[in-house]
Coordinates of C-alpha atoms in Angstrom, one line a residue:
Chain A
M1 CA 0.0 0.0 0.0
P2 CA 1.4 3.5 -0.9
A3 CA 2.5 5.9 1.8
F4 CA 0.0 8.6 2.7
S5 CA 0.8 12.0 4.2
D6 CA -2.3 12.2 6.5
D7 CA -2.9 10.2 9.6
R8 CA -6.0 8.3 8.6
L9 CA -6.1 4.5 9.2
R10 CA -6.5 2.6 6.0
I11 CA -8.1 -0.8 6.0
T12 CA -8.3 -3.1 3.0
Y13 CA -11.3 -5.5 2.6
Q14 CA -12.0 -8.1 0.0
L15 CA -15.7 -8.1 -0.8
T16 CA -17.5 -11.0 -2.2
C17 CA -20.8 -9.8 -3.7
M18 CA -24.0 -11.9 -3.9
P19 CA -25.8 -11.9 -7.3
G20 CA -27.3 -8.4 -7.7
E21 CA -25.3 -7.0 -4.7
D22 CA -23.6 -3.6 -5.5
P23 CA -20.0 -3.5 -4.4
E24 CA -20.1 0.3 -4.0
A25 CA -23.1 0.0 -1.6
K26 CA -21.4 -2.8 0.2
A27 CA -18.2 -0.8 0.8
R28 CA -20.3 2.3 1.8
D29 CA -22.2 0.1 4.3
I30 CA -19.0 -0.9 5.9
A31 CA -17.9 2.7 6.2
F32 CA -21.1 3.6 8.0
E33 CA -21.5 0.4 10.0
Q34 CA -18.0 0.6 11.6
T35 CA -18.4 4.3 12.6
V36 CA -21.7 6.1 13.0
E37 CA -23.8 3.0 12.5
L38 CA -26.8 5.2 11.5
P39 CA -28.7 5.7 8.2
P40 CA -26.9 8.3 6.2
A41 CA -30.0 10.6 6.1
I42 CA -29.9 11.3 9.8
V43 CA -26.1 11.8 10.3
P44 CA -25.3 15.5 11.0
P45 CA -23.3 16.7 8.0
E46 CA -20.2 17.7 10.0
I47 CA -20.1 14.3 11.6
A48 CA -20.7 12.5 8.3
A49 CA -17.8 14.5 6.7
R50 CA -15.3 13.6 9.4
M51 CA -16.4 10.4 11.2
V52 CA -17.8 8.2 8.5
G53 CA -15.2 6.0 6.9
R54 CA -14.2 7.1 3.4
V55 CA -14.1 4.6 0.6
D56 CA -10.8 5.6 -1.0
T57 CA -10.6 2.9 -3.7
L58 CA -12.8 0.1 -5.0
D59 CA -11.2 -2.2 -7.6
P60 CA -12.5 -5.4 -9.2
L61 CA -10.6 -8.6 -8.4
G62 CA -12.5 -10.7 -11.0
G63 CA -15.7 -12.7 -10.7
S64 CA -17.8 -11.4 -7.8
R65 CA -14.9 -10.1 -5.8
W66 CA -13.8 -6.5 -5.2
Q67 CA -11.1 -4.9 -3.2
A68 CA -12.1 -1.8 -1.1
V69 CA -9.7 0.5 0.8
I70 CA -11.6 2.4 3.5
S71 CA -9.9 5.1 5.6
Y72 CA -10.9 6.3 9.0
D73 CA -10.3 9.5 10.9
R74 CA -8.0 9.2 13.9
V75 CA -10.8 10.2 16.3
T76 CA -12.8 7.1 15.4
V77 CA -9.7 5.0 15.8
G78 CA -9.0 6.3 19.3
I79 CA -6.0 4.9 21.2
E80 CA -7.6 1.8 22.8
V81 CA -7.0 -1.6 21.4
P82 CA -10.6 -2.8 21.9
Q83 CA -11.9 0.2 20.0
V84 CA -9.4 -0.3 17.2
V85 CA -10.6 -3.9 16.9
N86 CA -14.2 -2.7 16.9
L87 CA -13.4 -0.4 14.0
L88 CA -11.4 -3.0 12.0
F89 CA -13.9 -5.8 12.1
G90 CA -16.4 -5.5 15.0
N91 CA -19.9 -5.4 13.7
I92 CA -19.1 -6.5 10.2
S93 CA -17.7 -9.7 11.5
M94 CA -21.4 -10.7 11.6
K95 CA -22.0 -9.9 7.9
S96 CA -21.1 -12.1 5.0
G97 CA -18.7 -11.6 2.1
I98 CA -16.2 -9.4 3.9
L99 CA -12.6 -10.4 4.5
L100 CA -10.1 -8.0 6.1
T101 CA -6.9 -8.4 4.1
G102 CA -4.7 -5.4 5.1
I103 CA -4.1 -2.6 7.6
S104 CA -2.0 0.4 6.9
W105 CA -0.9 1.5 10.3
Q106 CA 0.0 5.2 10.6
T107 CA 3.1 5.8 12.7
P108 CA 1.3 8.0 15.3
L109 CA -1.2 5.3 16.0
L110 CA 1.4 2.6 16.4
E111 CA 3.4 4.9 18.7
R112 CA 0.3 5.5 20.9
L113 CA -0.7 1.8 21.0
G114 CA 2.9 0.6 21.4
G115 CA 4.5 -2.5 20.0
P116 CA 6.7 -5.2 21.6
A117 CA 8.5 -3.9 24.7
Y118 CA 11.4 -6.3 24.2
G119 CA 11.6 -7.6 20.6
I120 CA 13.8 -10.6 19.8
D121 CA 17.0 -8.8 20.8
G122 CA 15.5 -7.9 24.2
V123 CA 14.4 -11.5 24.8
R124 CA 17.9 -12.7 23.9
G125 CA 19.2 -10.2 26.5
L126 CA 16.7 -11.6 29.1
C127 CA 18.2 -15.1 28.4
G128 CA 21.7 -13.7 28.7
I129 CA 22.5 -14.6 25.1
A130 CA 24.9 -12.2 23.3
E131 CA 25.2 -13.9 19.9
R132 CA 22.3 -14.0 17.4
R133 CA 21.5 -17.7 17.7
P134 CA 18.0 -19.2 17.7
L135 CA 16.3 -19.4 21.1
V136 CA 15.1 -22.8 22.3
C137 CA 11.7 -22.8 24.0
T138 CA 9.6 -25.6 25.4
A139 CA 6.1 -25.9 27.0
L140 CA 5.7 -27.1 30.5
K141 CA 3.0 -29.8 30.6
P142 CA 0.8 -31.9 30.9
V143 CA -2.0 -30.5 32.9
G144 CA -2.6 -32.9 35.9
L145 CA 1.0 -32.9 37.2
S146 CA 1.5 -31.3 40.6
A147 CA 3.4 -28.0 41.1
A148 CA 6.3 -30.0 42.4
E149 CA 6.3 -32.3 39.4
L150 CA 6.2 -29.4 37.0
A151 CA 9.0 -27.7 38.9
D152 CA 11.1 -30.8 38.6
L153 CA 10.5 -30.8 34.8
C154 CA 11.5 -27.1 34.8
F155 CA 14.7 -27.9 36.7
R156 CA 15.7 -30.6 34.1
F157 CA 14.7 -28.4 31.1
A158 CA 16.9 -25.6 32.5
L159 CA 19.8 -28.0 33.2
G160 CA 19.4 -29.2 29.6
G161 CA 19.9 -25.8 28.2
I162 CA 16.4 -24.7 27.2
D163 CA 16.3 -20.9 27.0
I164 CA 12.6 -20.3 27.6
I165 CA 10.4 -22.6 29.6
K166 CA 6.8 -21.6 29.3
D167 CA 3.6 -22.9 30.9
D168 CA 1.4 -24.8 28.6
H169 CA -1.6 -22.6 27.7
N170 CA -4.0 -25.1 29.4
L171 CA -2.3 -24.6 32.8
G172 CA -4.5 -22.1 34.6
D173 CA -5.2 -22.1 38.3
Q174 CA -6.4 -25.7 38.5
E175 CA -6.4 -27.5 41.8
S176 CA -3.7 -30.0 40.5
A177 CA -1.1 -27.1 40.4
R178 CA -2.4 -23.8 41.7
F179 CA -1.0 -20.7 40.0
R180 CA 0.7 -19.3 43.2
E181 CA 2.5 -22.5 44.1
R182 CA 3.3 -23.5 40.6
V183 CA 4.9 -20.2 39.7
A184 CA 7.0 -20.0 42.9
R185 CA 8.2 -23.6 42.6
C186 CA 9.0 -23.5 38.9
Q187 CA 10.8 -20.1 39.0
D188 CA 12.8 -21.4 42.0
A189 CA 13.7 -24.6 40.1
V190 CA 14.9 -22.6 37.1
A191 CA 17.0 -20.3 39.4
R192 CA 18.6 -23.4 41.1
A193 CA 19.4 -24.9 37.7
N194 CA 20.9 -21.6 36.5
A195 CA 23.0 -21.4 39.6
Q196 CA 24.5 -24.9 38.7
T197 CA 25.1 -24.2 35.1
G198 CA 25.8 -20.5 35.0
S199 CA 23.3 -20.0 32.2
T200 CA 20.1 -17.9 32.4
S201 CA 17.1 -19.9 31.4
V202 CA 13.8 -18.1 32.0
Y203 CA 10.4 -19.4 33.1
F204 CA 7.2 -17.7 31.7
P205 CA 4.0 -18.6 33.6
N206 CA 0.7 -18.6 31.8
L207 CA -1.7 -15.8 32.9
A208 CA -5.2 -16.9 32.3
N209 CA -7.4 -14.4 34.0
G210 CA -9.2 -11.1 33.4
S211 CA -9.4 -8.0 35.5
P212 CA -8.3 -7.7 38.2
A213 CA -7.1 -11.3 38.8
V214 CA -4.6 -10.9 36.0
T215 CA -3.0 -8.0 37.8
E216 CA -2.6 -10.2 40.9
Q217 CA -1.1 -12.9 38.8
V218 CA 1.3 -10.4 37.2
E219 CA 2.4 -9.3 40.7
L220 CA 2.9 -13.0 41.8
A221 CA 5.0 -13.7 38.7
R222 CA 7.1 -10.5 39.3
A223 CA 7.5 -11.3 43.0
A224 CA 8.7 -14.8 42.2
G225 CA 11.3 -13.3 39.9
C226 CA 9.8 -14.3 36.6
R227 CA 11.1 -12.1 33.7
G228 CA 8.2 -12.8 31.3
V229 CA 4.7 -14.3 31.0
M230 CA 2.6 -16.1 28.5
V231 CA -0.9 -14.7 27.5
S232 CA -3.5 -16.0 24.9
P233 CA -4.5 -12.5 23.7
L234 CA -7.7 -13.6 21.9
I235 CA -8.9 -15.2 25.1
V236 CA -7.6 -13.1 27.9
G237 CA -7.9 -9.8 26.0
L238 CA -5.9 -7.8 23.5
D239 CA -5.7 -4.7 25.7
T240 CA -4.7 -6.7 28.7
M241 CA -1.7 -8.0 26.7
R242 CA -0.9 -4.4 25.7
W243 CA -1.1 -3.3 29.3
I244 CA 1.2 -6.1 30.5
A245 CA 3.7 -5.4 27.7
R246 CA 3.7 -1.6 28.2
T247 CA 3.7 -1.2 31.9
T248 CA 5.2 -4.2 33.7
R249 CA 8.6 -4.8 32.1
L250 CA 7.7 -8.5 31.8
A251 CA 8.3 -10.0 28.4
V252 CA 5.1 -11.3 26.9
L253 CA 4.9 -14.5 24.9
A254 CA 1.6 -14.6 23.0
H255 CA -0.2 -17.9 22.4
P256 CA -2.5 -18.4 19.4
S257 CA -5.3 -20.3 21.2
M258 CA -8.7 -19.4 19.7
S259 CA -7.1 -17.5 16.9
G260 CA -8.9 -19.8 14.4
Chain B
M1 CA -28.2 -34.3 25.6
P2 CA -29.1 -36.7 28.4
A3 CA -28.3 -35.9 32.0
F4 CA -25.2 -37.4 33.5
S5 CA -24.5 -38.3 37.1
D6 CA -20.8 -37.3 37.1
D7 CA -19.4 -33.8 36.9
R8 CA -17.5 -34.1 33.6
L9 CA -17.9 -31.4 31.0
R10 CA -19.3 -32.8 27.8
I11 CA -18.7 -31.1 24.5
T12 CA -20.2 -32.0 21.2
Y13 CA -18.3 -31.5 18.0
Q14 CA -19.3 -32.0 14.4
L15 CA -16.4 -33.4 12.5
T16 CA -16.0 -33.2 8.7
C17 CA -13.4 -35.7 7.5
M18 CA -11.2 -35.3 4.5
P19 CA -11.0 -38.3 2.2
G20 CA -9.1 -41.0 4.0
E21 CA -9.3 -39.2 7.4
D22 CA -10.4 -41.5 10.2
P23 CA -13.1 -39.9 12.4
E24 CA -12.0 -41.9 15.5
A25 CA -8.5 -40.6 15.1
K26 CA -9.8 -37.1 14.6
A27 CA -11.9 -37.3 17.8
R28 CA -9.0 -38.7 19.8
D29 CA -6.7 -36.0 18.5
I30 CA -9.1 -33.4 19.8
A31 CA -9.2 -35.1 23.2
F32 CA -5.3 -35.0 23.4
E33 CA -4.9 -31.6 21.8
Q34 CA -7.2 -29.8 24.2
T35 CA -5.7 -31.4 27.3
V36 CA -2.3 -32.8 27.6
E37 CA -1.2 -31.8 24.0
L38 CA 1.4 -34.6 23.9
P39 CA 1.9 -37.8 21.9
P40 CA -0.1 -40.6 23.7
A41 CA 3.1 -42.7 24.1
I42 CA 4.7 -40.2 26.5
V43 CA 1.8 -39.3 28.7
P44 CA 2.1 -40.8 32.2
P45 CA -0.7 -43.5 32.5
E46 CA -2.3 -41.9 35.5
I47 CA -2.4 -38.5 33.7
A48 CA -3.8 -40.1 30.6
A49 CA -6.5 -41.9 32.5
R50 CA -7.8 -38.8 34.2
M51 CA -6.7 -35.7 32.2
V52 CA -7.1 -36.7 28.5
G53 CA -10.6 -36.1 27.2
R54 CA -12.7 -39.2 26.7
V55 CA -14.5 -39.8 23.4
D56 CA -17.9 -40.9 24.8
T57 CA -19.7 -41.3 21.6
L58 CA -19.0 -41.1 17.8
D59 CA -21.9 -41.2 15.5
P60 CA -22.1 -40.8 11.7
L61 CA -24.1 -37.8 10.5
G62 CA -24.1 -38.9 6.8
G63 CA -21.5 -38.2 4.1
S64 CA -18.2 -37.3 5.6
R65 CA -19.6 -35.8 8.8
W66 CA -19.6 -37.3 12.3
Q67 CA -20.7 -36.2 15.7
A68 CA -18.3 -36.7 18.6
V69 CA -19.1 -36.2 22.3
I70 CA -15.9 -35.7 24.3
S71 CA -16.0 -35.3 28.0
Y72 CA -13.4 -33.7 30.3
D73 CA -12.4 -34.1 33.9
R74 CA -13.3 -31.1 36.1
V75 CA -9.6 -30.5 36.9
T76 CA -8.8 -29.7 33.2
V77 CA -11.9 -27.5 33.1
G78 CA -10.7 -25.4 36.1
I79 CA -12.8 -22.5 37.1
E80 CA -11.4 -19.7 35.0
V81 CA -13.3 -18.6 31.9
P82 CA -10.1 -18.3 29.7
Q83 CA -9.1 -21.8 30.6
V84 CA -12.7 -23.1 29.8
V85 CA -12.5 -21.4 26.4
N86 CA -9.0 -22.9 25.9
L87 CA -10.5 -26.3 26.6
L88 CA -13.6 -25.9 24.4
F89 CA -12.0 -24.6 21.3
G90 CA -8.6 -23.1 21.8
N91 CA -5.9 -24.9 19.8
I92 CA -8.4 -26.8 17.6
S93 CA -9.7 -23.5 16.4
M94 CA -6.6 -23.6 14.1
K95 CA -7.5 -27.1 12.7
S96 CA -10.1 -27.7 10.0
G97 CA -13.3 -29.7 9.9
I98 CA -14.2 -29.2 13.6
L99 CA -17.4 -27.4 14.6
L100 CA -18.3 -27.0 18.2
T101 CA -22.1 -27.6 18.3
G102 CA -23.0 -28.2 22.0
I103 CA -21.8 -27.8 25.5
S104 CA -23.4 -29.8 28.4
W105 CA -22.6 -27.6 31.4
Q106 CA -22.5 -29.4 34.7
T107 CA -24.2 -27.5 37.5
P108 CA -21.1 -27.3 39.8
L109 CA -19.2 -25.6 37.0
L110 CA -22.0 -23.2 36.2
E111 CA -22.2 -22.3 39.9
R112 CA -18.4 -21.7 40.1
L113 CA -18.3 -19.6 36.9
G114 CA -21.5 -17.8 37.7
G115 CA -24.2 -16.6 35.3
P116 CA -26.1 -13.3 35.0
A117 CA -26.0 -11.3 38.2
Y118 CA -29.4 -9.7 37.4
G119 CA -31.3 -11.5 34.7
I120 CA -34.2 -9.9 33.0
D121 CA -36.3 -9.5 36.2
G122 CA -33.3 -7.9 37.9
V123 CA -32.9 -5.5 35.0
R124 CA -36.6 -4.6 35.1
G125 CA -36.0 -3.9 38.8
L126 CA -33.1 -1.5 38.0
C127 CA -35.4 0.3 35.6
G128 CA -38.1 0.6 38.3
I129 CA -40.5 -1.5 36.3
A130 CA -42.9 -3.8 38.2
E131 CA -44.9 -5.3 35.3
R132 CA -43.5 -7.8 32.8
R133 CA -43.4 -5.6 29.8
P134 CA -40.7 -5.4 27.2
L135 CA -37.9 -3.0 27.9
V136 CA -37.0 -0.2 25.5
C137 CA -33.3 0.3 24.9
T138 CA -31.4 2.6 22.5
A139 CA -27.8 3.2 21.6
L140 CA -26.2 6.6 22.2
K141 CA -24.4 7.8 19.0
P142 CA -22.8 8.8 16.7
V143 CA -19.1 8.9 17.5
G144 CA -17.9 12.4 16.9
L145 CA -20.5 14.2 19.0
S146 CA -19.2 15.9 22.1
A147 CA -19.9 14.7 25.7
A148 CA -22.4 17.6 26.1
E149 CA -24.2 16.7 22.8
L150 CA -24.4 13.1 23.8
A151 CA -25.7 14.1 27.2
D152 CA -28.4 16.2 25.6
L153 CA -29.4 13.1 23.6
C154 CA -29.5 11.1 26.8
F155 CA -31.7 13.7 28.4
R156 CA -34.2 13.6 25.5
F157 CA -34.1 9.8 25.3
A158 CA -34.9 9.6 29.0
L159 CA -37.7 12.2 28.8
G160 CA -39.1 10.2 25.9
G161 CA -39.4 7.1 28.1
I162 CA -36.5 4.9 26.9
D163 CA -35.7 2.4 29.7
I164 CA -32.0 1.7 28.9
I165 CA -29.7 4.2 27.1
K166 CA -26.4 2.5 26.3
D167 CA -23.3 4.0 24.7
D168 CA -22.7 2.8 21.2
H169 CA -19.9 0.2 21.2
N170 CA -17.7 2.5 19.1
L171 CA -17.6 5.1 21.9
G172 CA -14.4 4.5 23.8
D173 CA -12.2 7.2 25.3
Q174 CA -11.9 9.2 22.1
E175 CA -10.9 12.9 22.3
S176 CA -14.3 13.9 20.9
A177 CA -16.0 12.7 24.1
R178 CA -13.6 11.4 26.8
F179 CA -14.9 8.6 28.9
R180 CA -14.7 10.5 32.2
E181 CA -16.6 13.6 31.0
R182 CA -19.1 11.6 28.9
V183 CA -20.1 9.3 31.7
A184 CA -20.5 12.1 34.2
R185 CA -22.6 14.2 31.8
C186 CA -24.8 11.5 30.5
Q187 CA -25.6 10.0 33.8
D188 CA -26.4 13.5 35.2
A189 CA -28.7 14.1 32.2
V190 CA -30.6 10.9 32.7
A191 CA -30.9 11.7 36.5
R192 CA -32.3 15.2 35.7
A193 CA -34.8 13.7 33.2
N194 CA -35.9 11.1 35.7
A195 CA -36.4 13.8 38.3
Q196 CA -38.8 15.6 35.9
T197 CA -40.7 12.5 34.8
G198 CA -40.6 10.3 37.9
S199 CA -39.4 7.4 35.9
T200 CA -36.1 5.5 36.2
S201 CA -34.3 5.4 32.9
V202 CA -30.7 4.0 33.3
Y203 CA -27.5 4.9 31.3
F204 CA -25.0 2.1 30.6
P205 CA -21.5 3.4 29.5
N206 CA -19.4 1.3 27.2
L207 CA -16.2 -0.1 28.9
A208 CA -13.6 -0.5 26.2
N209 CA -10.4 -1.3 28.1
G210 CA -8.4 -4.1 29.5
S211 CA -6.7 -4.4 32.9
P212 CA -6.3 -2.3 34.9
A213 CA -7.9 0.6 33.0
V214 CA -11.2 -1.2 32.9
T215 CA -11.3 -1.3 36.7
E216 CA -10.8 2.5 36.7
Q217 CA -13.7 2.8 34.2
V218 CA -15.8 0.6 36.4
E219 CA -15.1 2.9 39.4
L220 CA -15.8 6.0 37.3
A221 CA -19.2 4.6 36.2
R222 CA -20.1 3.6 39.7
A223 CA -19.0 6.9 41.2
A224 CA -21.2 8.7 38.6
G225 CA -24.2 6.6 39.7
C226 CA -24.5 4.3 36.7
R227 CA -26.3 1.1 37.5
G228 CA -24.9 -0.9 34.6
V229 CA -22.3 -1.0 31.8
M230 CA -21.9 -2.4 28.3
V231 CA -19.0 -4.7 27.4
S232 CA -18.0 -6.4 24.1
P233 CA -16.9 -9.6 25.7
L234 CA -15.1 -11.0 22.7
I235 CA -13.0 -7.9 22.5
V236 CA -12.5 -6.8 26.1
G237 CA -12.3 -10.3 27.5
L238 CA -14.7 -12.9 28.6
D239 CA -13.3 -13.1 32.1
T240 CA -13.3 -9.4 32.5
M241 CA -17.1 -9.5 31.8
R242 CA -17.5 -12.3 34.4
W243 CA -15.5 -10.3 36.9
I244 CA -17.7 -7.2 36.4
A245 CA -20.9 -9.2 36.6
R246 CA -19.9 -11.1 39.7
T247 CA -18.2 -8.5 41.8
T248 CA -19.4 -5.0 41.0
R249 CA -23.2 -5.1 41.3
L250 CA -23.3 -3.3 37.9
A251 CA -25.7 -4.9 35.3
V252 CA -23.7 -5.9 32.2
L253 CA -25.1 -5.6 28.7
A254 CA -23.0 -7.7 26.3
H255 CA -22.4 -6.4 22.8
P256 CA -21.7 -9.0 20.0
S257 CA -18.9 -7.0 18.3
M258 CA -16.3 -9.4 16.7
S259 CA -18.5 -12.4 17.5
G260 CA -18.5 -13.3 13.8

């Protein structure tokens, strides 16, 4: 997508039209549905001019398919992840023949939302690795083992040279290995192994709660000495992941559960 | 689905098999994938017996489709909404030919997770309505209006007899009507209208943040006098909705944005 000089967010959709369906009307419907969500006739003109999405381009892709680029004013975008998701594909997720194929992020929006707090070089640093070699990561499982058994696995993984040992995403706060005990024991096991080997394996517990339990889990993980955590953003919440990444100094490993 | 005397969670999936794909193997793969996520040969026997999902039934639906009922031990289910979602359809959301068609909730799990805090009778009570008549609800919009303009709409909606006035789901914390000012003004407008008419319209602001900003928004809404809020659970987080419903005494109106 070409560069633009303004700060509108541009979203590309692939439209598949039913027989008799007008691609222009379909694109315009998206622009209204994702912003003012009102019939055009009753939208105040100054609101319509600024807030309704603008269909910048509409091009045939062959057959019944079209590509529409719709741009949105920064006020409608806001700076909250949930609202950005609403704007991208919220209500129209319930309509047919609409595929989101591209997002042209403007730099100011990216800066306000924030990206990775560490990035791959930062994570290498957490693991005490100076050279640019691949990192070795494993998942701690299966569910059903006790906290002590999982910690024993952690110890052996760390002795064996695994860089990142992460909870499996199905480890929550089950009675077989409660979060508090599991995190304390596993982090301790990794620290003991590191003391033996002189390396710096890290353990990332899985955070599987919403507000405010997730903030308690963050504090437990930090208090135990963990340097990072795992989150399934599509289950726990995209903005919760953003908050952890931006404010806690914990590295965040995202899991694709429920991402379809 | 028939009643069961144990407390296992039973999930029904419709499987669509590719040519040559074995429905039994496909069902067993789900049972392992959603629990221990390990090759069967390396799962400790006592873990396999208890933690791996059990394929209770597998029935042909005609053509290449089969119906599998898989049940899970309550330890794998846990009591956290994100972990329940993981178990239901987390990793297998990324595989093909699997449709989740039914969940047989056991009463103990429902009791631990909790359902609606109000229900329809409770919401009628919030609106001061004694008889069992339909409630009238409208959305406050469009995005782009100022907090004062939105509050003026609220005032007129409440004068007109609308029971529930909810923020549109695309109202977040945009600069055109910041959350704090919008909620204070809109709630005040509804209270003034109620004082004139003697009725009890309610205003539900839209909470569009993750931890811990959503807890701040909850407090702002409560401090302003709001009796309920709106949340898009699939964007903000299912467990965040559960937390609001269970602990704040605010009624929660769920919005289907991103529910596909």
